[in-house]
Short mmCIF file of C-alpha atoms and ligand atoms in Angstrom, two decimals:
data_model
loop_
_atom_site.label_atom_id
_atom_site.label_comp_id
_atom_site.label_asym_id
_atom_site.label_seq_id
_atom_site.Cartn_x
_atom_site.Cartn_y
_atom_site.Cartn_z
CA MET W 1 9.25 8.32 25.60
CA ASN W 2 6.88 7.34 23.38
CA ILE W 3 6.25 8.71 19.39
CA ALA W 4 3.27 11.19 20.47
CA GLU W 5 5.94 13.04 22.53
CA ILE W 6 8.48 12.56 19.94
CA ARG W 7 6.42 13.94 17.66
CA LYS W 8 5.28 16.90 19.61
CA GLN W 9 8.81 18.22 20.81
CA ALA W 10 10.01 17.53 17.11
CA ARG W 11 7.12 20.13 16.22
CA GLU W 12 8.41 22.75 18.82
CA LYS W 13 12.15 22.46 17.72
CA LEU W 14 11.85 22.05 13.87
CA GLN W 15 9.33 25.28 13.46
CA PRO W 16 9.10 26.36 10.87
CA PHE W 17 10.91 24.53 8.62
CA CYS W 18 9.19 20.80 9.64
CA ARG W 19 5.74 20.95 10.24
CA VAL W 20 6.00 17.32 11.20
CA CYS W 21 2.94 16.48 8.81
CA ALA W 22 0.87 13.25 9.83
CA VAL W 23 2.40 11.82 6.61
CA CYS W 24 6.20 13.03 5.42
CA ASP W 25 5.44 13.51 1.80
CA GLY W 26 6.43 16.65 0.93
CA LYS W 27 3.65 18.56 0.25
CA VAL W 28 3.80 21.59 2.41
CA CYS W 29 7.40 21.87 2.41
CA ALA W 30 6.95 21.87 -1.47
CA GLY W 31 10.15 23.65 -2.66
CA GLU W 32 11.99 24.42 0.34
CA VAL W 33 15.01 23.73 -0.23
CA PRO W 34 17.14 24.94 2.02
CA GLY W 35 14.57 23.69 4.47
CA MET W 36 13.05 19.94 4.69
CA GLY W 37 11.32 20.25 1.23
CA GLY W 38 11.82 19.03 -2.12
CA ALA W 39 13.90 20.83 -4.86
CA GLY W 40 11.22 23.40 -7.29
CA THR W 41 7.90 22.03 -7.10
CA GLY W 42 8.69 19.13 -4.96
CA SER W 43 7.58 16.50 -7.42
CA SER W 44 10.77 14.95 -6.94
CA PHE W 45 10.19 14.19 -3.32
CA ARG W 46 6.19 13.12 -3.67
CA ALA W 47 6.83 10.81 -6.74
CA ASN W 48 9.37 8.86 -4.31
CA LEU W 49 6.16 8.35 -1.92
CA GLU W 50 3.58 7.93 -4.41
CA ALA W 51 5.77 4.75 -6.01
CA LEU W 52 5.76 2.88 -2.90
CA ALA W 53 1.99 3.87 -2.66
CA ARG W 54 1.56 2.19 -5.88
CA GLN W 55 3.19 -1.09 -5.29
CA ARG W 56 0.75 -3.46 -3.35
CA PHE W 57 1.10 -6.99 -1.84
CA VAL W 58 -0.44 -10.02 -2.21
CA MET W 59 -1.41 -11.15 1.91
CA LYS W 60 -0.73 -14.92 2.75
CA THR W 61 -2.23 -15.94 5.83
CA ILE W 62 -2.10 -19.58 5.76
CA HIS W 63 1.42 -20.98 5.68
CA SER W 64 4.24 -22.45 7.51
CA ILE W 65 6.39 -19.25 8.29
CA LYS W 66 6.22 -18.31 11.62
CA LYS W 67 9.49 -16.66 12.28
CA ALA W 68 10.72 -13.34 10.26
CA ASP W 69 14.48 -12.88 10.56
CA THR W 70 14.94 -9.37 9.82
CA SER W 71 19.14 -9.79 10.41
CA PHE W 72 21.29 -8.82 7.87
CA THR W 73 25.41 -8.63 7.76
CA LEU W 74 27.55 -6.37 5.72
CA TRP W 75 31.15 -6.04 5.38
CA GLY W 76 31.49 -8.31 8.27
CA VAL W 77 29.42 -5.93 10.08
CA GLU W 78 25.91 -7.48 11.61
CA PHE W 79 22.88 -5.20 11.62
CA SER W 80 19.67 -5.74 13.55
CA MET W 81 17.67 -5.17 10.31
CA PRO W 82 18.46 -3.53 6.48
CA ILE W 83 17.26 -0.09 7.52
CA PHE W 84 19.68 2.93 8.10
CA ALA W 85 19.98 6.25 8.70
CA ALA W 86 20.62 8.17 5.80
CA PRO W 87 23.45 10.76 5.27
CA ILE W 88 21.55 14.29 6.55
CA THR W 89 23.91 17.32 6.67
CA GLY W 90 22.71 21.22 7.01
CA ILE W 91 21.40 21.27 10.12
CA SER W 92 20.92 25.13 10.64
CA TYR W 93 20.11 25.84 7.73
CA ASN W 94 17.51 23.15 6.52
CA MET W 95 16.14 22.62 10.36
CA GLY W 96 16.73 26.17 11.96
CA GLY W 97 19.85 24.61 13.76
CA LYS W 98 18.31 23.94 17.15
CA LEU W 99 20.46 21.04 17.21
CA GLY W 100 24.52 22.00 16.07
CA GLU W 101 26.21 20.15 13.37
CA GLU W 102 28.28 18.17 15.62
CA GLU W 103 25.10 17.40 17.93
CA PHE W 104 23.30 15.93 14.95
CA SER W 105 25.70 13.57 13.78
CA ASP W 106 26.21 11.86 17.20
CA ILE W 107 22.54 11.70 17.67
CA TRP W 108 22.19 10.47 14.34
CA VAL W 109 24.66 7.66 14.61
CA GLY W 110 24.35 6.92 18.28
CA GLY W 111 21.22 6.52 17.92
CA ALA W 112 21.07 4.32 14.58
CA ALA W 113 24.00 1.94 16.51
CA GLN W 114 21.68 1.63 19.59
CA ALA W 115 18.74 0.40 17.41
CA GLY W 116 21.72 -2.25 15.78
CA SER W 117 21.31 -0.44 12.95
CA MET W 118 24.09 2.40 11.04
CA GLY W 119 24.38 5.96 10.71
CA MET W 120 25.58 7.64 7.59
CA THR W 121 26.91 11.01 7.58
CA GLY W 122 27.59 13.79 4.75
CA ASP W 123 29.52 16.47 3.69
CA GLY W 124 29.19 19.96 2.95
CA ALA W 125 30.73 23.53 2.36
CA ASP W 126 31.08 23.88 6.14
CA ALA W 127 34.14 21.19 7.65
CA VAL W 128 32.14 21.03 10.45
CA MET W 129 29.60 18.64 8.58
CA TYR W 130 31.70 16.28 7.49
CA ASP W 131 34.43 16.17 10.22
CA GLY W 132 31.32 15.92 13.26
CA GLY W 133 30.00 13.03 10.97
CA LEU W 134 33.08 11.71 11.55
CA LYS W 135 33.98 12.26 15.08
CA ALA W 136 30.85 10.73 15.48
CA ILE W 137 31.61 7.28 13.71
CA GLN W 138 34.62 7.16 14.96
CA SER W 139 33.16 7.23 18.52
CA ALA W 140 30.58 4.52 17.48
CA GLY W 141 33.55 2.46 17.18
CA GLY W 142 33.64 2.98 13.24
CA ARG W 143 29.81 1.84 12.71
CA GLY W 144 28.87 4.39 10.02
CA ILE W 145 29.21 5.60 6.45
CA PRO W 146 30.05 8.96 5.52
CA PHE W 147 29.57 10.57 2.22
CA VAL W 148 31.63 12.65 0.53
CA LYS W 149 30.92 15.54 -2.05
CA PRO W 150 31.94 14.72 -5.68
CA ARG W 151 34.70 17.65 -5.35
CA GLY W 152 37.86 17.91 -6.59
CA GLN W 153 39.82 14.18 -7.14
CA GLU W 154 42.27 15.52 -4.60
CA GLU W 155 39.73 16.74 -2.45
CA ILE W 156 37.73 13.70 -2.26
CA VAL W 157 41.08 11.49 -1.72
CA LYS W 158 41.75 13.34 1.20
CA ARG W 159 38.67 12.76 2.91
CA ILE W 160 38.54 9.62 2.52
CA ARG W 161 41.87 8.91 4.11
CA GLN W 162 40.23 10.18 6.92
CA ALA W 163 37.23 7.97 6.84
CA GLU W 164 39.71 5.30 7.03
CA GLU W 165 41.25 7.25 9.93
CA ALA W 166 38.14 6.93 11.62
CA GLY W 167 37.67 3.65 11.06
CA ALA W 168 34.78 3.45 8.84
CA VAL W 169 32.56 0.31 7.59
CA ALA W 170 33.11 2.08 4.00
CA VAL W 171 33.12 5.29 2.56
CA GLY W 172 30.48 6.77 -0.26
CA MET W 173 30.06 9.56 -2.28
CA ASP W 174 26.82 11.25 -3.23
CA VAL W 175 27.81 11.93 -7.13
CA ASP W 176 23.92 13.50 -7.01
CA GLY W 177 25.60 16.29 -5.15
CA ALA W 178 27.02 17.64 -8.28
CA GLY W 179 24.62 20.39 -8.88
CA LEU W 180 24.76 22.14 -6.03
CA ILE W 181 25.73 25.66 -6.44
CA THR W 182 25.73 26.69 -2.38
CA MET W 183 29.20 24.54 -2.48
CA ALA W 184 30.47 26.79 -5.32
CA LEU W 185 28.98 29.96 -4.15
CA LYS W 186 31.10 28.93 -1.23
CA GLY W 187 34.23 28.13 -2.81
CA GLN W 188 34.29 24.51 -2.92
CA PRO W 189 33.02 23.63 -6.62
CA VAL W 190 31.39 19.72 -7.38
CA GLY W 191 30.71 18.70 -10.64
CA PRO W 192 29.78 15.79 -12.23
CA LYS W 193 32.72 12.69 -12.61
CA THR W 194 33.64 10.88 -15.24
CA PRO W 195 33.82 6.60 -15.42
CA GLY W 196 37.80 7.38 -15.45
CA GLU W 197 37.84 9.56 -12.26
CA LEU W 198 34.92 7.58 -10.42
CA ALA W 199 36.91 4.45 -10.99
CA ALA W 200 40.30 6.67 -9.46
CA VAL W 201 38.63 7.67 -6.62
CA ILE W 202 37.25 4.32 -5.73
CA LYS W 203 40.77 2.52 -6.22
CA SER W 204 42.78 4.86 -3.52
CA THR W 205 40.83 2.92 -1.17
CA ALA W 206 40.62 -0.54 0.17
CA LEU W 207 37.74 0.66 1.93
CA PRO W 208 34.03 -0.75 0.32
CA PHE W 209 32.65 2.54 -2.04
CA VAL W 210 29.19 3.25 -2.36
CA VAL W 211 28.17 5.34 -4.64
CA LYS W 212 24.55 7.36 -4.43
CA GLY W 213 22.14 8.63 -6.72
CA ILE W 214 21.91 6.41 -8.95
CA MET W 215 18.83 6.83 -10.98
CA SER W 216 19.15 4.53 -14.39
CA PRO W 217 20.45 1.04 -15.05
CA ASP W 218 23.17 2.24 -17.23
CA GLU W 219 24.61 4.22 -14.29
CA ALA W 220 24.12 0.90 -12.08
CA GLU W 221 26.25 -0.45 -14.42
CA ILE W 222 28.90 1.98 -14.48
CA ALA W 223 28.97 2.76 -10.92
CA ALA W 224 30.23 -1.36 -10.68
CA GLU W 225 32.13 -1.92 -13.37
CA CYS W 226 34.31 1.00 -11.56
CA GLY W 227 34.25 -1.09 -8.54
CA ALA W 228 31.74 0.74 -6.47
CA ALA W 229 30.96 -2.14 -3.59
CA ALA W 230 27.56 -0.59 -3.32
CA ILE W 231 24.87 1.65 -4.87
CA VAL W 232 22.52 4.27 -3.58
CA VAL W 233 19.15 4.02 -5.78
CA SER W 234 18.12 7.72 -4.95
CA ASN W 235 16.94 10.81 -5.79
CA HIS W 236 18.81 12.87 -2.87
CA GLY W 237 14.95 12.69 -1.11
CA GLY W 238 14.09 15.01 -4.41
CA ARG W 239 16.46 17.66 -3.08
CA VAL W 240 18.73 17.84 -6.02
CA LEU W 241 16.26 17.73 -9.37
CA ASP W 242 12.61 18.34 -10.20
CA SER W 243 10.50 15.95 -12.34
CA THR W 244 12.63 12.54 -11.39
CA PRO W 245 10.67 9.07 -11.08
CA GLY W 246 10.18 7.71 -7.48
CA ALA W 247 13.30 5.56 -6.60
CA ALA W 248 11.18 2.68 -6.09
CA ASP W 249 9.88 2.96 -10.17
CA VAL W 250 13.29 2.72 -11.38
CA LEU W 251 14.61 0.05 -8.72
CA GLN W 252 13.28 -3.05 -10.46
CA ALA W 253 15.29 -2.10 -13.75
CA ILE W 254 18.53 -1.23 -11.94
CA ALA W 255 18.24 -4.67 -9.79
CA GLU W 256 17.87 -6.63 -12.88
CA LYS W 257 21.32 -5.16 -14.20
CA VAL W 258 23.39 -5.33 -11.19
CA LYS W 259 21.76 -7.21 -8.23
CA GLY W 260 24.76 -9.65 -7.11
CA ASN W 261 27.59 -7.88 -8.49
CA VAL W 262 26.74 -4.77 -5.74
CA THR W 263 24.83 -4.45 -2.46
CA ILE W 264 22.01 -2.67 -3.55
CA PHE W 265 20.62 0.40 -1.06
CA CYS W 266 17.66 2.64 -1.92
CA ASP W 267 16.22 5.48 -0.18
CA GLY W 268 13.04 8.20 -0.70
CA GLY W 269 9.86 8.29 1.07
CA VAL W 270 10.45 5.38 2.87
CA ARG W 271 7.95 5.80 6.07
CA SER W 272 7.15 2.06 7.23
CA GLY W 273 8.53 -1.01 7.78
CA GLY W 274 5.31 -1.67 4.70
CA ASP W 275 7.72 0.46 2.16
CA VAL W 276 10.74 -1.54 3.39
CA LEU W 277 9.71 -5.05 2.59
CA LYS W 278 8.44 -3.20 -0.81
CA LEU W 279 11.73 -2.24 -2.00
CA LEU W 280 13.68 -5.26 -0.73
CA ALA W 281 10.92 -7.19 -3.33
CA LEU W 282 11.71 -4.58 -5.94
CA GLY W 283 15.45 -5.57 -5.54
CA ALA W 284 16.93 -3.90 -2.93
CA ASP W 285 18.99 -4.91 -0.60
CA GLY W 286 19.39 -2.69 2.20
CA ILE W 287 16.98 0.67 2.91
CA LEU W 288 17.88 3.90 3.88
CA VAL W 289 16.02 6.54 5.86
CA GLY W 290 15.92 10.32 5.63
CA ARG W 291 13.64 12.95 7.14
CA PRO W 292 11.36 10.43 9.83
CA LEU W 293 14.46 9.98 11.91
CA VAL W 294 15.22 14.04 11.70
CA VAL W 295 12.04 13.91 13.59
CA GLY W 296 13.22 11.01 15.98
CA ALA W 297 16.54 13.00 16.38
CA PHE W 298 15.15 16.48 17.59
CA GLY W 299 12.53 15.01 19.12
CA GLY W 300 13.89 12.33 21.58
CA GLY W 301 17.92 12.34 20.35
CA ARG W 302 19.51 9.32 20.25
CA GLU W 303 16.46 7.50 22.10
CA GLY W 304 14.29 8.95 19.54
CA VAL W 305 16.27 7.81 16.34
CA ALA W 306 16.45 4.43 17.76
CA LEU W 307 12.93 4.37 18.72
CA LEU W 308 11.25 5.12 15.42
CA LEU W 309 13.87 2.74 13.63
CA ASN W 310 12.74 -0.33 15.77
CA ARG W 311 9.17 0.35 14.86
CA MET W 312 10.12 -0.02 11.81
CA GLY W 313 11.92 -3.10 12.52
CA ASN W 314 8.90 -4.56 14.18
CA GLU W 315 6.39 -3.14 11.36
CA ILE W 316 8.46 -5.01 8.75
CA VAL W 317 8.44 -8.09 11.03
CA GLN W 318 4.63 -7.81 10.71
CA ALA W 319 4.63 -7.41 6.84
CA MET W 320 6.88 -10.43 6.54
CA LEU W 321 4.21 -12.95 8.51
CA LEU W 322 1.46 -11.38 6.36
CA THR W 323 3.31 -12.18 3.11
CA GLY W 324 4.91 -15.38 4.31
CA THR W 325 8.20 -14.23 3.78
CA SER W 326 10.99 -15.73 6.14
CA ASP W 327 14.14 -13.60 5.77
CA VAL W 328 15.01 -10.19 4.90
CA ARG W 329 18.00 -11.62 2.59
CA GLN W 330 15.38 -13.53 0.38
CA VAL W 331 12.52 -11.39 -0.50
CA ASP W 332 10.82 -12.76 -3.23
CA SER W 333 9.28 -10.12 -5.87
CA ALA W 334 5.74 -12.63 -6.00
CA ILE W 335 4.90 -10.85 -2.54
CA LEU W 336 3.74 -7.68 -4.58
CA ALA W 337 0.63 -7.87 -6.78
C1 LIG D 1 17.99 18.08 5.49
C2 LIG D 1 18.29 16.79 4.13
C3 LIG D 1 20.19 17.21 4.07
C4 LIG D 1 20.38 16.35 3.65
N1 LIG D 1 21.91 16.02 3.25
C5 LIG D 1 22.50 15.12 2.84
C6 LIG D 1 23.81 15.41 2.58
O1 LIG D 1 24.40 15.84 3.17
N2 LIG D 1 24.64 14.23 1.65
C7 LIG D 1 23.60 12.93 1.32
O2 LIG D 1 23.97 12.48 0.46
N3 LIG D 1 22.53 13.21 0.92
C8 LIG D 1 21.74 14.14 1.95
N4 LIG D 1 20.18 14.12 2.21
C9 LIG D 1 19.31 13.07 1.03
C10 LIG D 1 19.15 11.82 2.26
O3 LIG D 1 20.50 11.04 2.51
C11 LIG D 1 18.48 11.00 1.56
O4 LIG D 1 18.49 10.35 0.18
C12 LIG D 1 16.86 11.28 1.61
O5 LIG D 1 16.61 12.13 2.70
C13 LIG D 1 16.02 10.25 1.70
O6 LIG D 1 14.71 10.42 1.68
P1 LIG D 1 13.30 10.58 2.73
O7 LIG D 1 14.10 11.33 3.73
O8 LIG D 1 12.27 10.86 1.96
O9 LIG D 1 13.40 9.33 3.73
C14 LIG D 1 19.77 15.33 2.98
C15 LIG D 1 18.41 14.99 2.89
C16 LIG D 1 17.79 16.04 3.66
C17 LIG D 1 16.14 15.78 3.93
#
């Protein structure tokens, strides 16, 4: 199996929901939510790629760094690289349903594990979304992180207990899912959390807790004060609010506030190992990738997801050697021009 075959298969299975463009930049799918695009004009999706494109490397080729170490350890689990499969749900209405929700989760989590990475899973109005993710995580020996929507407190705690039973590495909440009217229409309201409510949820579990959807230094600090072990700097792939900046634009200021206190993940528009290295240089500890891996899942199943992750892993090694970076855990911001 190679990338061209994966892309061809994926194009057939995902049409008309995703055209599997040469660069997945949110232009032709603008406004396609449900679907694979960004909300409204699609500007937040595009901003993620634009923000990354503005960053440039200082190329260095005369130095003594001959090996690049991409290994990464978090909460006692070892990973081959600091790149993870982002939580994705709603396969039927976002991608046309050629894969079932459970089948997709199994491919996602299993494929990521195969590459020495880890898959994250999401939550939605249909119970199979959260439960299917948990099932996949359990089958992977707990190697995965399920994300709960910002539901009512009791509903969240119930799902955290399920995550604990599945043996998940950590558990999280995509707080930026707060405006999802689709959930309310299906009788499962979501909404913003007060700091008190967030702290209570985090306190209810001994698992490391990840708050996903942070886009400002102030909220990063609040999440840290509430007891979060990690945050994900993310605009949800531009799917929840039009006109936000790109994640790479806000990351550095966030890292200046909370680096060292919480693990910082970042996602949005990451399309290559070079993009990963840019975000690490801006202060992230780990990176999540969404849409490109969906192409891997539909085009090549577990192998496809693993192949695309491994390709990014190889690209990051090349970018590290050409910027004089020896270790993904210590990336100097000075590698950016
Ligand atoms: C079709 C689709 C479904 C998604 N579902 C979820 C979800 O259920 N929970 C969640 O936290 N994020 C969800 N996301 C957001 C991703 O986790 C991630 O933040 C985003 O895709 C990263 O941007 P990228 O796709 O440009 O890499 C979804 C994204 C897409 C494209």
